[in-house]
Amino acid sequence: MEKGRELLIFERSSPGRTGVRPPTADVPEVDLDKVLPKGAVRGDIEGFPEVSELDCVRHFTRLSNENFGVDTGFYPLGSCTMKYNPKVCEDASRLSGFSRLHPYEPEGLCQGALELMHELEGYLAEISGMDAVTLQPAAGAQGELGGMLMIAAYFRDKGEARRKVLIPDTAHGTNPASCRLAGFDVVEVRSSRDGILTPEAIERLMDDGCAALMLTNPNTLGLFEDNIEKIASIVHSKGGFVYCDGANLNALMGVARLGDMGVDLVQFNLHKTFSTPHGGGGPGSGPLGVKKALEPYLPVPRIRKNGDEYSLEFDRERSIGRLKAFYGNFSVMVRAYAYIRLMGAEGLKRVGEMAVLNANYLKERLKGHFHLPHDRTCMHECVFTDRLQRRYGVTTLDIAKRLMDYGFHPPTIYFPLVVDGALMIEPTETESLQTLDEFIEAMKRIAKEAEEDPHLLKNAPHTTGTARVDETRAAREPVLRWTGSPPTNPDHCT
Ligand SMILES: *Cc1c(COP(=O)(O)O)cnc(C)c1O
């Protein structure tokens, strides 16, 4: 094997080599040229790689070894909750009674699946303090969109023209996007110097043209919105709803309920908090919970329980309709169900406590080595900046790249946008004290390197398969198509 760069599968191709032998046909052979229109049958697929099974297995196994995942090492990506997901939950989702179900299975033959979904809705309602939950949305962002569509339908029914939604300046980008998609105008709310919302800021902006306040608690700075009850009562007094982005529920789960704080709608990211691995593009699941007033607007179908029988209800006059084909991503629901049953109420509470403890431990131990813009107790994540390192010419990006040399996945960088040069660290509850200490040691060494040898950081990483890439050039001149001949400069194969 060529050292340093895995060949493309096309470069391994050798004419006539093959990795599959199709079974002998057990039906009469037909000449395709006779049954298909002229020119519809290809004699060859140009450039199609011809490799053996072993070539193929080795190629993709080597590529997979270049990946970094939570099963490989510490992955403190803020706002993402990259925690370890128990393998037993994977196992449950693969049980053939679940995994081989067809979405058109008659209700009578999938009572177990409906029961599981119905119970999961109940657990999520209990955890969040909501009255009803739909499991349909396929992602957090789709849950947000569903919630905003329901709010729009509610006010349409009431004949009220409320066009605005208030969103804090720390919000995740999906929040304003979901609101715009549902037809609302976004009004930005400035956070205070302490990094949280003040009742005064909401009082100033909230009027009867506002349909909702969409906030995140804990917010994306990892801080608890201390004024949430006061803020919710201001929004309610002007007839609006409070939507909470519950993508990261790790800090509150089992400890405090958003519904008790005045929140009317919340989406859960099962692929963050409830045991589905993510980061690879899906599938996800973003169930949406609502209070009573909005229940009639939930998407169809709803799962109904009648005695011991479960059924699907489609005929609901005020529903916003379907959000997703069938019922949502079922295998993710099975993992979440298994996880909640595995942890139990006490276990979920302990998750919240440990997630918060771990983040505060990191914050306290790194304080002084890195600039901490909001020096107060944090929730499940903490945000540092590169201010102390910048005087040596070292930036957040350099720190993140250098961490890879120490075997850690970098934290979230340059988010939230309101913090200049942000390094947003979310350790999660699943990491041991030993791992946290190793990470702290690496971060301290990087702080020292910034002082003594900034050049080392500017060129990091040094030990990974791919060195620092030119991100601007990759974005401006993307090479997305295989051109048929081996590239002369391997750096072009992005
Ligand atoms: C991840 C995340 C989202 C979006 O969730 P998706 O499932 O990726 O659509 C929204 N808000 C916050 C705070 C998040 O962390």
PDB file of C-alpha atoms in Angstrom, residues 194-449:
ATOM      1  CA  ASP A 194     -24.090  37.569  31.284  1.00  0.00           C
ATOM      2  CA  GLY A 195     -24.978  35.560  28.187  1.00  0.00           C
ATOM      3  CA  ILE A 196     -28.655  35.050  29.019  1.00  0.00           C
ATOM      4  CA  LEU A 197     -32.009  36.680  28.186  1.00  0.00           C
ATOM      5  CA  THR A 198     -33.442  39.392  30.387  1.00  0.00           C
ATOM      6  CA  PRO A 199     -37.163  40.000  31.016  1.00  0.00           C
ATOM      7  CA  GLU A 200     -36.564  43.642  29.987  1.00  0.00           C
ATOM      8  CA  ALA A 201     -35.346  42.650  26.512  1.00  0.00           C
ATOM      9  CA  ILE A 202     -38.419  40.464  25.980  1.00  0.00           C
ATOM     10  CA  GLU A 203     -40.774  43.086  27.421  1.00  0.00           C
ATOM     11  CA  ARG A 204     -39.430  45.624  24.908  1.00  0.00           C
ATOM     12  CA  LEU A 205     -39.988  43.415  21.856  1.00  0.00           C
ATOM     13  CA  MET A 206     -43.018  41.268  22.710  1.00  0.00           C
ATOM     14  CA  ASP A 207     -46.302  42.603  21.335  1.00  0.00           C
ATOM     15  CA  ASP A 208     -49.517  41.249  19.821  1.00  0.00           C
ATOM     16  CA  GLY A 209     -47.805  40.880  16.446  1.00  0.00           C
ATOM     17  CA  CYS A 210     -45.466  38.237  17.934  1.00  0.00           C
ATOM     18  CA  ALA A 211     -46.544  34.616  17.648  1.00  0.00           C
ATOM     19  CA  ALA A 212     -43.765  33.141  19.761  1.00  0.00           C
ATOM     20  CA  LEU A 213     -40.429  33.341  21.476  1.00  0.00           C
ATOM     21  CA  MET A 214     -38.098  30.565  20.350  1.00  0.00           C
ATOM     22  CA  LEU A 215     -35.316  29.985  22.854  1.00  0.00           C
ATOM     23  CA  THR A 216     -32.886  27.270  23.871  1.00  0.00           C
ATOM     24  CA  ASN A 217     -32.458  26.262  27.495  1.00  0.00           C
ATOM     25  CA  PRO A 218     -29.723  25.677  28.490  1.00  0.00           C
ATOM     26  CA  ASN A 219     -28.776  28.145  25.765  1.00  0.00           C
ATOM     27  CA  THR A 220     -25.986  27.581  23.261  1.00  0.00           C
ATOM     28  CA  LEU A 221     -23.466  29.187  25.623  1.00  0.00           C
ATOM     29  CA  GLY A 222     -24.232  26.284  27.957  1.00  0.00           C
ATOM     30  CA  LEU A 223     -25.932  28.660  30.396  1.00  0.00           C
ATOM     31  CA  PHE A 224     -29.276  28.183  32.107  1.00  0.00           C
ATOM     32  CA  GLU A 225     -31.815  30.886  31.305  1.00  0.00           C
ATOM     33  CA  ASP A 226     -32.378  32.038  34.896  1.00  0.00           C
ATOM     34  CA  ASN A 227     -35.266  34.302  33.938  1.00  0.00           C
ATOM     35  CA  ILE A 228     -37.221  31.711  32.002  1.00  0.00           C
ATOM     36  CA  GLU A 229     -40.376  31.794  34.168  1.00  0.00           C
ATOM     37  CA  LYS A 230     -40.603  35.583  34.120  1.00  0.00           C
ATOM     38  CA  ILE A 231     -39.915  35.635  30.377  1.00  0.00           C
ATOM     39  CA  ALA A 232     -42.549  32.953  29.682  1.00  0.00           C
ATOM     40  CA  SER A 233     -45.171  34.874  31.627  1.00  0.00           C
ATOM     41  CA  ILE A 234     -44.443  38.034  29.600  1.00  0.00           C
ATOM     42  CA  VAL A 235     -44.851  36.087  26.335  1.00  0.00           C
ATOM     43  CA  HIS A 236     -48.060  34.430  27.567  1.00  0.00           C
ATOM     44  CA  SER A 237     -49.540  37.696  28.793  1.00  0.00           C
ATOM     45  CA  LYS A 238     -49.246  39.018  25.232  1.00  0.00           C
ATOM     46  CA  GLY A 239     -50.892  35.872  23.834  1.00  0.00           C
ATOM     47  CA  GLY A 240     -47.736  34.242  22.400  1.00  0.00           C
ATOM     48  CA  PHE A 241     -46.187  30.793  22.764  1.00  0.00           C
ATOM     49  CA  VAL A 242     -42.803  29.810  24.156  1.00  0.00           C
ATOM     50  CA  TYR A 243     -40.938  27.327  21.977  1.00  0.00           C
ATOM     51  CA  CYS A 244     -37.840  25.674  23.437  1.00  0.00           C
ATOM     52  CA  ASP A 245     -35.234  24.050  21.207  1.00  0.00           C
ATOM     53  CA  GLY A 246     -34.646  20.847  23.183  1.00  0.00           C
ATOM     54  CA  ALA A 247     -31.989  19.374  20.881  1.00  0.00           C
ATOM     55  CA  ASN A 248     -29.653  18.927  23.829  1.00  0.00           C
ATOM     56  CA  LEU A 249     -31.643  17.716  26.774  1.00  0.00           C
ATOM     57  CA  ASN A 250     -28.713  16.141  28.573  1.00  0.00           C
ATOM     58  CA  ALA A 251     -28.476  18.829  31.240  1.00  0.00           C
ATOM     59  CA  LEU A 252     -32.126  18.908  32.300  1.00  0.00           C
ATOM     60  CA  MET A 253     -33.315  15.376  31.730  1.00  0.00           C
ATOM     61  CA  GLY A 254     -34.833  13.908  34.878  1.00  0.00           C
ATOM     62  CA  VAL A 255     -33.874  16.995  36.871  1.00  0.00           C
ATOM     63  CA  ALA A 256     -36.170  19.793  35.664  1.00  0.00           C
ATOM     64  CA  ARG A 257     -39.080  19.938  33.213  1.00  0.00           C
ATOM     65  CA  LEU A 258     -39.381  22.598  30.519  1.00  0.00           C
ATOM     66  CA  GLY A 259     -43.178  22.405  30.732  1.00  0.00           C
ATOM     67  CA  ASP A 260     -42.989  23.504  34.381  1.00  0.00           C
ATOM     68  CA  MET A 261     -40.926  26.552  33.341  1.00  0.00           C
ATOM     69  CA  GLY A 262     -43.659  27.844  31.006  1.00  0.00           C
ATOM     70  CA  VAL A 263     -42.500  26.251  27.753  1.00  0.00           C
ATOM     71  CA  ASP A 264     -45.384  25.339  25.380  1.00  0.00           C
ATOM     72  CA  LEU A 265     -43.526  23.391  22.700  1.00  0.00           C
ATOM     73  CA  VAL A 266     -40.230  21.520  22.615  1.00  0.00           C
ATOM     74  CA  GLN A 267     -38.519  19.185  20.169  1.00  0.00           C
ATOM     75  CA  PHE A 268     -36.194  16.409  21.318  1.00  0.00           C
ATOM     76  CA  ASN A 269     -33.249  15.195  19.280  1.00  0.00           C
ATOM     77  CA  LEU A 270     -33.362  11.471  19.947  1.00  0.00           C
ATOM     78  CA  HIS A 271     -30.091  11.214  17.979  1.00  0.00           C
ATOM     79  CA  LYS A 272     -28.354  13.469  20.493  1.00  0.00           C
ATOM     80  CA  THR A 273     -29.787  12.809  23.919  1.00  0.00           C
ATOM     81  CA  PHE A 274     -31.475   9.414  23.534  1.00  0.00           C
ATOM     82  CA  SER A 275     -28.949   6.953  22.221  1.00  0.00           C
ATOM     83  CA  THR A 276     -28.700   7.101  18.463  1.00  0.00           C
ATOM     84  CA  PRO A 277     -25.220   7.617  17.045  1.00  0.00           C
ATOM     85  CA  HIS A 278     -25.090  10.675  14.849  1.00  0.00           C
ATOM     86  CA  GLY A 279     -22.720  12.834  12.896  1.00  0.00           C
ATOM     87  CA  GLY A 280     -22.836  10.612   9.843  1.00  0.00           C
ATOM     88  CA  GLY A 281     -25.922  12.178   8.324  1.00  0.00           C
ATOM     89  CA  GLY A 282     -28.761  10.232   9.842  1.00  0.00           C
ATOM     90  CA  PRO A 283     -31.245   8.791  10.286  1.00  0.00           C
ATOM     91  CA  GLY A 284     -32.397  11.110  13.026  1.00  0.00           C
ATOM     92  CA  SER A 285     -35.555  11.697  14.976  1.00  0.00           C
ATOM     93  CA  GLY A 286     -36.885  14.989  16.354  1.00  0.00           C
ATOM     94  CA  PRO A 287     -40.158  14.306  18.226  1.00  0.00           C
ATOM     95  CA  LEU A 288     -42.191  17.358  19.129  1.00  0.00           C
ATOM     96  CA  GLY A 289     -44.019  17.835  22.424  1.00  0.00           C
ATOM     97  CA  VAL A 290     -46.763  20.415  22.971  1.00  0.00           C
ATOM     98  CA  LYS A 291     -49.135  21.697  25.609  1.00  0.00           C
ATOM     99  CA  LYS A 292     -52.903  21.070  25.439  1.00  0.00           C
ATOM    100  CA  ALA A 293     -53.821  24.206  23.453  1.00  0.00           C
ATOM    101  CA  LEU A 294     -51.781  23.008  20.482  1.00  0.00           C
ATOM    102  CA  GLU A 295     -52.645  19.310  20.599  1.00  0.00           C
ATOM    103  CA  PRO A 296     -55.375  19.491  17.890  1.00  0.00           C
ATOM    104  CA  TYR A 297     -52.761  20.757  15.416  1.00  0.00           C
ATOM    105  CA  LEU A 298     -50.335  17.838  15.807  1.00  0.00           C
ATOM    106  CA  PRO A 299     -49.449  16.057  12.556  1.00  0.00           C
ATOM    107  CA  VAL A 300     -51.304  12.882  11.529  1.00  0.00           C
ATOM    108  CA  PRO A 301     -51.379   9.991  12.039  1.00  0.00           C
ATOM    109  CA  ARG A 302     -51.780   9.977  15.836  1.00  0.00           C
ATOM    110  CA  ILE A 303     -51.407   6.746  17.754  1.00  0.00           C
ATOM    111  CA  ARG A 304     -54.527   5.897  19.726  1.00  0.00           C
ATOM    112  CA  LYS A 305     -54.925   3.446  22.566  1.00  0.00           C
ATOM    113  CA  ASN A 306     -58.302   1.833  23.073  1.00  0.00           C
ATOM    114  CA  GLY A 307     -58.295  -0.684  25.920  1.00  0.00           C
ATOM    115  CA  ASP A 308     -55.394  -2.945  24.951  1.00  0.00           C
ATOM    116  CA  GLU A 309     -55.537  -2.063  21.281  1.00  0.00           C
ATOM    117  CA  TYR A 310     -53.518   0.448  19.342  1.00  0.00           C
ATOM    118  CA  SER A 311     -54.589   2.124  16.130  1.00  0.00           C
ATOM    119  CA  LEU A 312     -53.644   5.022  13.878  1.00  0.00           C
ATOM    120  CA  GLU A 313     -55.886   8.047  13.652  1.00  0.00           C
ATOM    121  CA  PHE A 314     -55.739  10.016  10.414  1.00  0.00           C
ATOM    122  CA  ASP A 315     -58.929  12.016  10.510  1.00  0.00           C
ATOM    123  CA  ARG A 316     -58.167  15.091  12.571  1.00  0.00           C
ATOM    124  CA  GLU A 317     -59.734  18.289  11.353  1.00  0.00           C
ATOM    125  CA  ARG A 318     -57.225  20.805  12.648  1.00  0.00           C
ATOM    126  CA  SER A 319     -54.033  18.799  12.118  1.00  0.00           C
ATOM    127  CA  ILE A 320     -51.269  20.409  10.084  1.00  0.00           C
ATOM    128  CA  GLY A 321     -51.197  17.131   8.104  1.00  0.00           C
ATOM    129  CA  ARG A 322     -48.240  14.893   7.536  1.00  0.00           C
ATOM    130  CA  LEU A 323     -44.662  15.959   8.222  1.00  0.00           C
ATOM    131  CA  LYS A 324     -43.025  12.761   7.075  1.00  0.00           C
ATOM    132  CA  ALA A 325     -43.820   9.628   5.148  1.00  0.00           C
ATOM    133  CA  PHE A 326     -45.317   6.952   7.410  1.00  0.00           C
ATOM    134  CA  TYR A 327     -44.507   7.510  11.107  1.00  0.00           C
ATOM    135  CA  GLY A 328     -40.966   8.877  11.327  1.00  0.00           C
ATOM    136  CA  ASN A 329     -37.684   6.978  11.712  1.00  0.00           C
ATOM    137  CA  PHE A 330     -38.822   3.979  13.683  1.00  0.00           C
ATOM    138  CA  SER A 331     -35.442   2.358  14.436  1.00  0.00           C
ATOM    139  CA  VAL A 332     -34.332   5.542  16.208  1.00  0.00           C
ATOM    140  CA  MET A 333     -37.469   5.376  18.353  1.00  0.00           C
ATOM    141  CA  VAL A 334     -36.635   1.800  19.359  1.00  0.00           C
ATOM    142  CA  ARG A 335     -33.162   2.896  20.494  1.00  0.00           C
ATOM    143  CA  ALA A 336     -34.632   5.780  22.504  1.00  0.00           C
ATOM    144  CA  TYR A 337     -37.222   3.507  24.084  1.00  0.00           C
ATOM    145  CA  ALA A 338     -34.569   0.939  24.995  1.00  0.00           C
ATOM    146  CA  TYR A 339     -32.340   3.692  26.411  1.00  0.00           C
ATOM    147  CA  ILE A 340     -35.075   5.211  28.578  1.00  0.00           C
ATOM    148  CA  ARG A 341     -36.075   1.779  29.913  1.00  0.00           C
ATOM    149  CA  LEU A 342     -32.425   0.901  30.495  1.00  0.00           C
ATOM    150  CA  MET A 343     -31.702   4.077  32.451  1.00  0.00           C
ATOM    151  CA  GLY A 344     -34.979   4.415  34.343  1.00  0.00           C
ATOM    152  CA  ALA A 345     -35.996   7.687  35.996  1.00  0.00           C
ATOM    153  CA  GLU A 346     -33.032   7.624  38.384  1.00  0.00           C
ATOM    154  CA  GLY A 347     -30.579   6.866  35.597  1.00  0.00           C
ATOM    155  CA  LEU A 348     -31.794   9.709  33.399  1.00  0.00           C
ATOM    156  CA  LYS A 349     -31.455  12.114  36.296  1.00  0.00           C
ATOM    157  CA  ARG A 350     -27.920  10.887  36.893  1.00  0.00           C
ATOM    158  CA  VAL A 351     -27.103  11.530  33.227  1.00  0.00           C
ATOM    159  CA  GLY A 352     -28.146  15.163  33.681  1.00  0.00           C
ATOM    160  CA  GLU A 353     -26.115  15.523  36.861  1.00  0.00           C
ATOM    161  CA  MET A 354     -22.982  13.921  35.412  1.00  0.00           C
ATOM    162  CA  ALA A 355     -23.164  15.892  32.150  1.00  0.00           C
ATOM    163  CA  VAL A 356     -23.281  19.137  34.131  1.00  0.00           C
ATOM    164  CA  LEU A 357     -20.584  18.044  36.589  1.00  0.00           C
ATOM    165  CA  ASN A 358     -18.212  17.008  33.779  1.00  0.00           C
ATOM    166  CA  ALA A 359     -18.634  20.312  31.923  1.00  0.00           C
ATOM    167  CA  ASN A 360     -18.035  22.326  35.087  1.00  0.00           C
ATOM    168  CA  TYR A 361     -14.971  20.253  35.941  1.00  0.00           C
ATOM    169  CA  LEU A 362     -13.436  21.028  32.541  1.00  0.00           C
ATOM    170  CA  LYS A 363     -14.381  24.676  32.858  1.00  0.00           C
ATOM    171  CA  GLU A 364     -12.756  25.076  36.264  1.00  0.00           C
ATOM    172  CA  ARG A 365      -9.580  23.201  35.325  1.00  0.00           C
ATOM    173  CA  LEU A 366      -9.054  25.068  32.023  1.00  0.00           C
ATOM    174  CA  LYS A 367      -9.951  28.490  33.373  1.00  0.00           C
ATOM    175  CA  GLY A 368      -6.843  30.687  33.370  1.00  0.00           C
ATOM    176  CA  HIS A 369      -5.227  28.664  30.578  1.00  0.00           C
ATOM    177  CA  PHE A 370      -7.963  29.744  28.173  1.00  0.00           C
ATOM    178  CA  HIS A 371     -10.164  32.826  28.306  1.00  0.00           C
ATOM    179  CA  LEU A 372     -13.619  32.086  29.742  1.00  0.00           C
ATOM    180  CA  PRO A 373     -16.029  34.847  28.636  1.00  0.00           C
ATOM    181  CA  HIS A 374     -18.872  33.858  31.006  1.00  0.00           C
ATOM    182  CA  ASP A 375     -17.396  32.797  34.312  1.00  0.00           C
ATOM    183  CA  ARG A 376     -20.393  31.219  36.026  1.00  0.00           C
ATOM    184  CA  THR A 377     -21.750  27.717  36.607  1.00  0.00           C
ATOM    185  CA  CYS A 378     -22.451  26.144  33.250  1.00  0.00           C
ATOM    186  CA  MET A 379     -24.777  23.336  32.262  1.00  0.00           C
ATOM    187  CA  HIS A 380     -23.775  20.557  29.830  1.00  0.00           C
ATOM    188  CA  GLU A 381     -21.155  22.566  27.934  1.00  0.00           C
ATOM    189  CA  CYS A 382     -18.753  25.462  28.408  1.00  0.00           C
ATOM    190  CA  VAL A 383     -17.430  28.090  26.011  1.00  0.00           C
ATOM    191  CA  PHE A 384     -13.820  29.350  25.954  1.00  0.00           C
ATOM    192  CA  THR A 385     -12.120  31.660  23.447  1.00  0.00           C
ATOM    193  CA  ASP A 386      -8.653  32.059  21.918  1.00  0.00           C
ATOM    194  CA  ARG A 387      -8.124  35.544  23.405  1.00  0.00           C
ATOM    195  CA  LEU A 388      -5.094  34.533  25.522  1.00  0.00           C
ATOM    196  CA  GLN A 389      -3.439  32.695  22.603  1.00  0.00           C
ATOM    197  CA  ARG A 390      -4.090  35.329  19.962  1.00  0.00           C
ATOM    198  CA  ARG A 391      -1.264  37.507  21.233  1.00  0.00           C
ATOM    199  CA  TYR A 392       1.101  34.775  19.952  1.00  0.00           C
ATOM    200  CA  GLY A 393      -0.745  34.653  16.645  1.00  0.00           C
ATOM    201  CA  VAL A 394      -2.497  31.393  17.561  1.00  0.00           C
ATOM    202  CA  THR A 395      -6.225  31.118  16.852  1.00  0.00           C
ATOM    203  CA  THR A 396      -9.113  28.816  17.729  1.00  0.00           C
ATOM    204  CA  LEU A 397      -8.629  26.905  14.474  1.00  0.00           C
ATOM    205  CA  ASP A 398      -4.964  26.198  15.327  1.00  0.00           C
ATOM    206  CA  ILE A 399      -5.907  24.946  18.789  1.00  0.00           C
ATOM    207  CA  ALA A 400      -8.582  22.671  17.320  1.00  0.00           C
ATOM    208  CA  LYS A 401      -6.176  21.241  14.732  1.00  0.00           C
ATOM    209  CA  ARG A 402      -3.468  20.621  17.313  1.00  0.00           C
ATOM    210  CA  LEU A 403      -5.881  18.676  19.528  1.00  0.00           C
ATOM    211  CA  MET A 404      -6.041  16.055  16.769  1.00  0.00           C
ATOM    212  CA  ASP A 405      -2.334  15.381  17.290  1.00  0.00           C
ATOM    213  CA  TYR A 406      -3.163  14.520  20.897  1.00  0.00           C
ATOM    214  CA  GLY A 407      -5.839  12.054  19.753  1.00  0.00           C
ATOM    215  CA  PHE A 408      -8.917  14.123  20.537  1.00  0.00           C
ATOM    216  CA  HIS A 409     -11.702  15.277  18.298  1.00  0.00           C
ATOM    217  CA  PRO A 410     -11.746  19.081  18.352  1.00  0.00           C
ATOM    218  CA  PRO A 411     -14.621  20.828  20.112  1.00  0.00           C
ATOM    219  CA  THR A 412     -17.141  22.969  18.210  1.00  0.00           C
ATOM    220  CA  ILE A 413     -15.362  26.106  17.020  1.00  0.00           C
ATOM    221  CA  TYR A 414     -16.519  29.628  16.140  1.00  0.00           C
ATOM    222  CA  PHE A 415     -20.029  28.899  17.476  1.00  0.00           C
ATOM    223  CA  PRO A 416     -22.034  30.473  19.036  1.00  0.00           C
ATOM    224  CA  LEU A 417     -21.418  33.455  16.774  1.00  0.00           C
ATOM    225  CA  VAL A 418     -21.820  35.985  19.590  1.00  0.00           C
ATOM    226  CA  VAL A 419     -18.538  34.780  21.111  1.00  0.00           C
ATOM    227  CA  ASP A 420     -15.441  35.837  19.176  1.00  0.00           C
ATOM    228  CA  GLY A 421     -13.177  32.823  18.513  1.00  0.00           C
ATOM    229  CA  ALA A 422     -15.378  30.407  20.470  1.00  0.00           C
ATOM    230  CA  LEU A 423     -14.233  26.941  21.581  1.00  0.00           C
ATOM    231  CA  MET A 424     -17.377  25.175  22.735  1.00  0.00           C
ATOM    232  CA  ILE A 425     -16.715  22.030  24.749  1.00  0.00           C
ATOM    233  CA  GLU A 426     -19.355  19.420  25.654  1.00  0.00           C
ATOM    234  CA  PRO A 427     -17.779  16.456  27.449  1.00  0.00           C
ATOM    235  CA  THR A 428     -21.100  14.575  28.056  1.00  0.00           C
ATOM    236  CA  GLU A 429     -21.811  12.277  30.988  1.00  0.00           C
ATOM    237  CA  THR A 430     -20.226   9.174  29.521  1.00  0.00           C
ATOM    238  CA  GLU A 431     -16.575  10.227  29.915  1.00  0.00           C
ATOM    239  CA  SER A 432     -14.475   9.127  32.878  1.00  0.00           C
ATOM    240  CA  LEU A 433     -12.476  11.442  35.101  1.00  0.00           C
ATOM    241  CA  GLN A 434      -9.331   9.917  33.585  1.00  0.00           C
ATOM    242  CA  THR A 435     -10.364  10.881  30.041  1.00  0.00           C
ATOM    243  CA  LEU A 436     -11.301  14.380  31.148  1.00  0.00           C
ATOM    244  CA  ASP A 437      -7.903  14.758  32.826  1.00  0.00           C
ATOM    245  CA  GLU A 438      -6.097  13.586  29.684  1.00  0.00           C
ATOM    246  CA  PHE A 439      -7.989  16.162  27.636  1.00  0.00           C
ATOM    247  CA  ILE A 440      -7.232  18.902  30.174  1.00  0.00           C
ATOM    248  CA  GLU A 441      -3.540  17.967  30.067  1.00  0.00           C
ATOM    249  CA  ALA A 442      -3.528  18.206  26.251  1.00  0.00           C
ATOM    250  CA  MET A 443      -5.263  21.586  26.323  1.00  0.00           C
ATOM    251  CA  LYS A 444      -2.764  22.917  28.885  1.00  0.00           C
ATOM    252  CA  ARG A 445       0.151  21.703  26.784  1.00  0.00           C
ATOM    253  CA  ILE A 446      -1.357  23.425  23.753  1.00  0.00           C
ATOM    254  CA  ALA A 447      -1.649  26.659  25.727  1.00  0.00           C
ATOM    255  CA  LYS A 448       2.046  26.330  26.560  1.00  0.00           C
ATOM    256  CA  GLU A 449       2.989  25.504  22.976  1.00  0.00           C
TER     257      GLU A 449
END
